[in-house]
Amino acid sequence: MIPIKNLIRDGGWLKCSVNYPGSECPHTLQFRILRFEKVDYGEVDRPERAEEIEEGAVRWLMELEVVNISKTYASAGELTGSLRVVDGDGFIFKQDNDSHLCCFSEFAKRSGLKRLYGGNLMPKIRVRGAMLFRVPDEDTEYALAIDKGTLEEV
């Protein structure tokens, strides 16, 4: 696991190979995290359309820059479906796929969530997008992990 705060501070790139279920072959992607912060619902158009979340939970936005370094296109879902956020106690959280926040709102377009929500990543083309995570509302440090793949600093 790699601390997210350090990745943002250092601007470091990560390389991951993902073997996502349903994918024809494993893909290799490079990415870096530009920011990771709580969602400000003041920036969300029609926030009442977002799915209600559990009491004590908050949504965090992770902005990424991604490059597919495989020979063929890859589904953005191969990355977003594999990345995990891990809290200081070792609890693991996967992507939150709220359809209003990630796809159907102006916020989805402005934040970059729509870009990685069901899109494709063409080889060698740098893409800026975002992911949404739902985590407990507590003061903790988060780290990055991957499910069904490998993750390493470049």
JSON list of C-alpha atoms in Angstrom, two decimals:
[
{"chain": "A", "resi": 1, "resn": "MET", "atom": "CA", "xyz": [0.00, 0.00, 0.00]},
{"chain": "A", "resi": 2, "resn": "ILE", "atom": "CA", "xyz": [1.18, 3.50, -0.86]},
{"chain": "A", "resi": 3, "resn": "PRO", "atom": "CA", "xyz": [0.17, 6.57, 1.21]},
{"chain": "A", "resi": 4, "resn": "ILE", "atom": "CA", "xyz": [-2.00, 8.86, -0.93]},
{"chain": "A", "resi": 5, "resn": "LYS", "atom": "CA", "xyz": [-0.73, 12.04, 0.77]},
{"chain": "A", "resi": 6, "resn": "ASN", "atom": "CA", "xyz": [2.84, 11.18, -0.27]},
{"chain": "A", "resi": 7, "resn": "LEU", "atom": "CA", "xyz": [1.80, 10.44, -3.85]},
{"chain": "A", "resi": 8, "resn": "ILE", "atom": "CA", "xyz": [0.10, 13.82, -4.19]},
{"chain": "A", "resi": 9, "resn": "ARG", "atom": "CA", "xyz": [2.96, 15.69, -2.52]},
{"chain": "A", "resi": 10, "resn": "ASP", "atom": "CA", "xyz": [5.65, 14.02, -4.64]},
{"chain": "A", "resi": 11, "resn": "GLY", "atom": "CA", "xyz": [3.65, 14.01, -7.89]},
{"chain": "A", "resi": 12, "resn": "GLY", "atom": "CA", "xyz": [4.85, 10.45, -8.42]},
{"chain": "A", "resi": 13, "resn": "TRP", "atom": "CA", "xyz": [3.55, 8.16, -11.13]},
{"chain": "A", "resi": 14, "resn": "LEU", "atom": "CA", "xyz": [2.31, 4.65, -10.47]},
{"chain": "A", "resi": 15, "resn": "LYS", "atom": "CA", "xyz": [2.23, 1.69, -12.82]},
{"chain": "A", "resi": 16, "resn": "CYS", "atom": "CA", "xyz": [-0.47, -0.89, -12.50]},
{"chain": "A", "resi": 17, "resn": "SER", "atom": "CA", "xyz": [-1.30, -4.06, -14.36]},
{"chain": "A", "resi": 18, "resn": "VAL", "atom": "CA", "xyz": [-4.94, -4.99, -14.02]},
{"chain": "A", "resi": 19, "resn": "ASN", "atom": "CA", "xyz": [-6.54, -8.29, -14.85]},
{"chain": "A", "resi": 20, "resn": "TYR", "atom": "CA", "xyz": [-10.14, -7.16, -14.55]},
{"chain": "A", "resi": 21, "resn": "PRO", "atom": "CA", "xyz": [-12.89, -9.82, -14.84]},
{"chain": "A", "resi": 22, "resn": "GLY", "atom": "CA", "xyz": [-14.41, -9.76, -18.32]},
{"chain": "A", "resi": 23, "resn": "SER", "atom": "CA", "xyz": [-11.38, -8.09, -19.89]},
{"chain": "A", "resi": 24, "resn": "GLU", "atom": "CA", "xyz": [-9.79, -9.83, -22.86]},
{"chain": "A", "resi": 25, "resn": "CYS", "atom": "CA", "xyz": [-6.26, -9.42, -21.52]},
{"chain": "A", "resi": 26, "resn": "PRO", "atom": "CA", "xyz": [-4.40, -7.68, -18.72]},
{"chain": "A", "resi": 27, "resn": "HIS", "atom": "CA", "xyz": [-3.73, -4.00, -19.34]},
{"chain": "A", "resi": 28, "resn": "THR", "atom": "CA", "xyz": [-0.93, -1.82, -18.03]},
{"chain": "A", "resi": 29, "resn": "LEU", "atom": "CA", "xyz": [-1.68, 1.75, -17.03]},
{"chain": "A", "resi": 30, "resn": "GLN", "atom": "CA", "xyz": [0.33, 4.58, -15.52]},
{"chain": "A", "resi": 31, "resn": "PHE", "atom": "CA", "xyz": [-1.34, 7.21, -13.39]},
{"chain": "A", "resi": 32, "resn": "ARG", "atom": "CA", "xyz": [-0.75, 9.82, -10.76]},
{"chain": "A", "resi": 33, "resn": "ILE", "atom": "CA", "xyz": [-3.05, 11.28, -8.15]},
{"chain": "A", "resi": 34, "resn": "LEU", "atom": "CA", "xyz": [-3.50, 15.03, -8.44]},
{"chain": "A", "resi": 35, "resn": "ARG", "atom": "CA", "xyz": [-5.80, 15.52, -5.43]},
{"chain": "A", "resi": 36, "resn": "PHE", "atom": "CA", "xyz": [-7.89, 13.59, -2.93]},
{"chain": "A", "resi": 37, "resn": "GLU", "atom": "CA", "xyz": [-10.44, 15.59, -0.96]},
{"chain": "A", "resi": 38, "resn": "LYS", "atom": "CA", "xyz": [-13.96, 15.56, 0.46]},
{"chain": "A", "resi": 39, "resn": "VAL", "atom": "CA", "xyz": [-16.72, 16.32, -2.02]},
{"chain": "A", "resi": 40, "resn": "ASP", "atom": "CA", "xyz": [-18.07, 19.84, -1.59]},
{"chain": "A", "resi": 41, "resn": "TYR", "atom": "CA", "xyz": [-21.80, 19.49, -2.25]},
{"chain": "A", "resi": 42, "resn": "GLY", "atom": "CA", "xyz": [-21.92, 23.26, -2.81]},
{"chain": "A", "resi": 43, "resn": "GLU", "atom": "CA", "xyz": [-20.23, 22.51, -6.17]},
{"chain": "A", "resi": 44, "resn": "VAL", "atom": "CA", "xyz": [-22.80, 19.84, -7.10]},
{"chain": "A", "resi": 45, "resn": "ASP", "atom": "CA", "xyz": [-25.79, 20.79, -9.23]},
{"chain": "A", "resi": 46, "resn": "ARG", "atom": "CA", "xyz": [-29.00, 19.26, -7.89]},
{"chain": "A", "resi": 47, "resn": "PRO", "atom": "CA", "xyz": [-27.28, 17.50, -4.95]},
{"chain": "A", "resi": 48, "resn": "GLU", "atom": "CA", "xyz": [-30.63, 16.06, -3.86]},
{"chain": "A", "resi": 49, "resn": "ARG", "atom": "CA", "xyz": [-30.40, 13.70, -6.86]},
{"chain": "A", "resi": 50, "resn": "ALA", "atom": "CA", "xyz": [-27.31, 12.02, -5.44]},
{"chain": "A", "resi": 51, "resn": "GLU", "atom": "CA", "xyz": [-27.93, 8.72, -3.73]},
{"chain": "A", "resi": 52, "resn": "GLU", "atom": "CA", "xyz": [-28.27, 9.06, 0.01]},
{"chain": "A", "resi": 53, "resn": "ILE", "atom": "CA", "xyz": [-25.30, 7.67, 1.89]},
{"chain": "A", "resi": 54, "resn": "GLU", "atom": "CA", "xyz": [-25.10, 6.07, 5.28]},
{"chain": "A", "resi": 55, "resn": "GLU", "atom": "CA", "xyz": [-24.93, 8.16, 8.42]},
{"chain": "A", "resi": 56, "resn": "GLY", "atom": "CA", "xyz": [-21.28, 8.70, 9.30]},
{"chain": "A", "resi": 57, "resn": "ALA", "atom": "CA", "xyz": [-20.10, 8.32, 5.69]},
{"chain": "A", "resi": 58, "resn": "VAL", "atom": "CA", "xyz": [-18.61, 10.97, 3.38]},
{"chain": "A", "resi": 59, "resn": "ARG", "atom": "CA", "xyz": [-17.62, 11.00, -0.28]},
{"chain": "A", "resi": 60, "resn": "TRP", "atom": "CA", "xyz": [-14.08, 11.81, -1.37]},
{"chain": "A", "resi": 61, "resn": "LEU", "atom": "CA", "xyz": [-13.01, 12.78, -4.90]},
{"chain": "A", "resi": 62, "resn": "MET", "atom": "CA", "xyz": [-9.72, 11.47, -6.30]},
{"chain": "A", "resi": 63, "resn": "GLU", "atom": "CA", "xyz": [-8.49, 13.35, -9.36]},
{"chain": "A", "resi": 64, "resn": "LEU", "atom": "CA", "xyz": [-6.14, 11.33, -11.58]},
{"chain": "A", "resi": 65, "resn": "GLU", "atom": "CA", "xyz": [-4.04, 11.64, -14.68]},
{"chain": "A", "resi": 66, "resn": "VAL", "atom": "CA", "xyz": [-3.96, 8.29, -16.52]},
{"chain": "A", "resi": 67, "resn": "VAL", "atom": "CA", "xyz": [-2.05, 6.89, -19.50]},
{"chain": "A", "resi": 68, "resn": "ASN", "atom": "CA", "xyz": [-2.82, 3.49, -21.00]},
{"chain": "A", "resi": 69, "resn": "ILE", "atom": "CA", "xyz": [0.56, 1.98, -21.93]},
{"chain": "A", "resi": 70, "resn": "SER", "atom": "CA", "xyz": [-0.93, -1.21, -23.36]},
{"chain": "A", "resi": 71, "resn": "LYS", "atom": "CA", "xyz": [-1.03, -1.84, -27.13]},
{"chain": "A", "resi": 72, "resn": "THR", "atom": "CA", "xyz": [-4.85, -1.81, -27.22]},
{"chain": "A", "resi": 73, "resn": "TYR", "atom": "CA", "xyz": [-7.56, 0.34, -25.67]},
{"chain": "A", "resi": 74, "resn": "ALA", "atom": "CA", "xyz": [-8.64, -0.40, -22.13]},
{"chain": "A", "resi": 75, "resn": "SER", "atom": "CA", "xyz": [-11.90, 0.28, -20.36]},
{"chain": "A", "resi": 76, "resn": "ALA", "atom": "CA", "xyz": [-11.53, 2.97, -17.70]},
{"chain": "A", "resi": 77, "resn": "GLY", "atom": "CA", "xyz": [-13.47, 0.58, -15.48]},
{"chain": "A", "resi": 78, "resn": "GLU", "atom": "CA", "xyz": [-10.48, -1.75, -15.43]},
{"chain": "A", "resi": 79, "resn": "LEU", "atom": "CA", "xyz": [-8.63, 0.88, -13.41]},
{"chain": "A", "resi": 80, "resn": "THR", "atom": "CA", "xyz": [-11.51, 2.36, -11.44]},
{"chain": "A", "resi": 81, "resn": "GLY", "atom": "CA", "xyz": [-12.94, -1.06, -10.62]},
{"chain": "A", "resi": 82, "resn": "SER", "atom": "CA", "xyz": [-9.58, -2.24, -9.30]},
{"chain": "A", "resi": 83, "resn": "LEU", "atom": "CA", "xyz": [-8.28, 0.71, -7.26]},
{"chain": "A", "resi": 84, "resn": "ARG", "atom": "CA", "xyz": [-8.97, 0.66, -3.54]},
{"chain": "A", "resi": 85, "resn": "VAL", "atom": "CA", "xyz": [-8.54, 3.18, -0.75]},
{"chain": "A", "resi": 86, "resn": "VAL", "atom": "CA", "xyz": [-7.32, 1.74, 2.56]},
{"chain": "A", "resi": 87, "resn": "ASP", "atom": "CA", "xyz": [-7.65, 3.59, 5.85]},
{"chain": "A", "resi": 88, "resn": "GLY", "atom": "CA", "xyz": [-5.15, 3.64, 8.70]},
{"chain": "A", "resi": 89, "resn": "ASP", "atom": "CA", "xyz": [-6.85, 0.63, 10.32]},
{"chain": "A", "resi": 90, "resn": "GLY", "atom": "CA", "xyz": [-6.60, -1.50, 7.17]},
{"chain": "A", "resi": 91, "resn": "PHE", "atom": "CA", "xyz": [-10.26, -1.20, 6.10]},
{"chain": "A", "resi": 92, "resn": "ILE", "atom": "CA", "xyz": [-10.68, -1.30, 2.32]},
{"chain": "A", "resi": 93, "resn": "PHE", "atom": "CA", "xyz": [-13.03, 0.88, 0.26]},
{"chain": "A", "resi": 94, "resn": "LYS", "atom": "CA", "xyz": [-13.88, 0.58, -3.42]},
{"chain": "A", "resi": 95, "resn": "GLN", "atom": "CA", "xyz": [-15.21, 3.16, -5.87]},
{"chain": "A", "resi": 96, "resn": "ASP", "atom": "CA", "xyz": [-18.63, 4.74, -5.27]},
{"chain": "A", "resi": 97, "resn": "ASN", "atom": "CA", "xyz": [-20.65, 4.73, -8.51]},
{"chain": "A", "resi": 98, "resn": "ASP", "atom": "CA", "xyz": [-23.39, 7.25, -7.77]},
{"chain": "A", "resi": 99, "resn": "SER", "atom": "CA", "xyz": [-24.96, 7.82, -11.21]},
{"chain": "A", "resi": 100, "resn": "HIS", "atom": "CA", "xyz": [-25.87, 11.48, -10.64]},
{"chain": "A", "resi": 101, "resn": "LEU", "atom": "CA", "xyz": [-22.48, 12.50, -9.27]},
{"chain": "A", "resi": 102, "resn": "CYS", "atom": "CA", "xyz": [-20.44, 10.39, -11.70]},
{"chain": "A", "resi": 103, "resn": "CYS", "atom": "CA", "xyz": [-22.39, 10.68, -14.94]},
{"chain": "A", "resi": 104, "resn": "PHE", "atom": "CA", "xyz": [-25.55, 12.78, -15.20]},
{"chain": "A", "resi": 105, "resn": "SER", "atom": "CA", "xyz": [-24.64, 16.08, -13.52]},
{"chain": "A", "resi": 106, "resn": "GLU", "atom": "CA", "xyz": [-22.64, 19.08, -14.61]},
{"chain": "A", "resi": 107, "resn": "PHE", "atom": "CA", "xyz": [-20.48, 18.31, -11.58]},
{"chain": "A", "resi": 108, "resn": "ALA", "atom": "CA", "xyz": [-19.61, 14.95, -13.22]},
{"chain": "A", "resi": 109, "resn": "LYS", "atom": "CA", "xyz": [-18.25, 16.81, -16.26]},
{"chain": "A", "resi": 110, "resn": "ARG", "atom": "CA", "xyz": [-16.43, 19.56, -14.33]},
{"chain": "A", "resi": 111, "resn": "SER", "atom": "CA", "xyz": [-14.82, 17.22, -11.79]},
{"chain": "A", "resi": 112, "resn": "GLY", "atom": "CA", "xyz": [-13.69, 14.61, -14.32]},
{"chain": "A", "resi": 113, "resn": "LEU", "atom": "CA", "xyz": [-15.85, 11.85, -12.84]},
{"chain": "A", "resi": 114, "resn": "LYS", "atom": "CA", "xyz": [-17.74, 11.37, -16.10]},
{"chain": "A", "resi": 115, "resn": "ARG", "atom": "CA", "xyz": [-14.48, 10.85, -18.04]},
{"chain": "A", "resi": 116, "resn": "LEU", "atom": "CA", "xyz": [-13.64, 7.68, -16.10]},
{"chain": "A", "resi": 117, "resn": "TYR", "atom": "CA", "xyz": [-17.23, 6.49, -15.65]},
{"chain": "A", "resi": 118, "resn": "GLY", "atom": "CA", "xyz": [-17.63, 3.90, -18.40]},
{"chain": "A", "resi": 119, "resn": "GLY", "atom": "CA", "xyz": [-15.21, 5.44, -20.91]},
{"chain": "A", "resi": 120, "resn": "ASN", "atom": "CA", "xyz": [-12.26, 3.95, -22.76]},
{"chain": "A", "resi": 121, "resn": "LEU", "atom": "CA", "xyz": [-8.57, 4.74, -22.42]},
{"chain": "A", "resi": 122, "resn": "MET", "atom": "CA", "xyz": [-6.76, 4.77, -25.76]},
{"chain": "A", "resi": 123, "resn": "PRO", "atom": "CA", "xyz": [-3.08, 3.77, -25.83]},
{"chain": "A", "resi": 124, "resn": "LYS", "atom": "CA", "xyz": [-0.48, 6.49, -25.16]},
{"chain": "A", "resi": 125, "resn": "ILE", "atom": "CA", "xyz": [-3.06, 9.27, -24.65]},
{"chain": "A", "resi": 126, "resn": "ARG", "atom": "CA", "xyz": [-2.98, 11.11, -21.33]},
{"chain": "A", "resi": 127, "resn": "VAL", "atom": "CA", "xyz": [-6.43, 11.50, -19.75]},
{"chain": "A", "resi": 128, "resn": "ARG", "atom": "CA", "xyz": [-7.47, 13.54, -16.75]},
{"chain": "A", "resi": 129, "resn": "GLY", "atom": "CA", "xyz": [-10.41, 12.19, -14.78]},
{"chain": "A", "resi": 130, "resn": "ALA", "atom": "CA", "xyz": [-11.65, 11.40, -11.30]},
{"chain": "A", "resi": 131, "resn": "MET", "atom": "CA", "xyz": [-13.03, 8.69, -9.07]},
{"chain": "A", "resi": 132, "resn": "LEU", "atom": "CA", "xyz": [-15.44, 8.85, -6.15]},
{"chain": "A", "resi": 133, "resn": "PHE", "atom": "CA", "xyz": [-15.02, 6.95, -2.87]},
{"chain": "A", "resi": 134, "resn": "ARG", "atom": "CA", "xyz": [-17.39, 6.62, 0.10]},
{"chain": "A", "resi": 135, "resn": "VAL", "atom": "CA", "xyz": [-15.50, 6.33, 3.38]},
{"chain": "A", "resi": 136, "resn": "PRO", "atom": "CA", "xyz": [-16.22, 6.85, 7.10]},
{"chain": "A", "resi": 137, "resn": "ASP", "atom": "CA", "xyz": [-16.16, 10.47, 8.27]},
{"chain": "A", "resi": 138, "resn": "GLU", "atom": "CA", "xyz": [-13.06, 10.23, 10.43]},
{"chain": "A", "resi": 139, "resn": "ASP", "atom": "CA", "xyz": [-9.62, 11.76, 10.58]},
{"chain": "A", "resi": 140, "resn": "THR", "atom": "CA", "xyz": [-7.27, 9.19, 9.08]},
{"chain": "A", "resi": 141, "resn": "GLU", "atom": "CA", "xyz": [-4.54, 8.79, 6.50]},
{"chain": "A", "resi": 142, "resn": "TYR", "atom": "CA", "xyz": [-5.44, 6.84, 3.38]},
{"chain": "A", "resi": 143, "resn": "ALA", "atom": "CA", "xyz": [-3.32, 4.57, 1.24]},
{"chain": "A", "resi": 144, "resn": "LEU", "atom": "CA", "xyz": [-3.83, 3.20, -2.26]},
{"chain": "A", "resi": 145, "resn": "ALA", "atom": "CA", "xyz": [-4.10, -0.49, -3.11]},
{"chain": "A", "resi": 146, "resn": "ILE", "atom": "CA", "xyz": [-5.25, -2.55, -6.07]},
{"chain": "A", "resi": 147, "resn": "ASP", "atom": "CA", "xyz": [-7.48, -5.60, -6.38]},
{"chain": "A", "resi": 148, "resn": "LYS", "atom": "CA", "xyz": [-6.71, -8.20, -9.08]},
{"chain": "A", "resi": 149, "resn": "GLY", "atom": "CA", "xyz": [-3.48, -6.65, -10.26]},
{"chain": "A", "resi": 150, "resn": "THR", "atom": "CA", "xyz": [-0.15, -5.14, -9.34]},
{"chain": "A", "resi": 151, "resn": "LEU", "atom": "CA", "xyz": [0.75, -1.61, -8.29]},
{"chain": "A", "resi": 152, "resn": "GLU", "atom": "CA", "xyz": [4.21, -0.07, -8.13]},
{"chain": "A", "resi": 153, "resn": "GLU", "atom": "CA", "xyz": [5.82, 3.35, -8.08]},
{"chain": "A", "resi": 154, "resn": "VAL", "atom": "CA", "xyz": [7.61, 4.31, -11.30]}
]
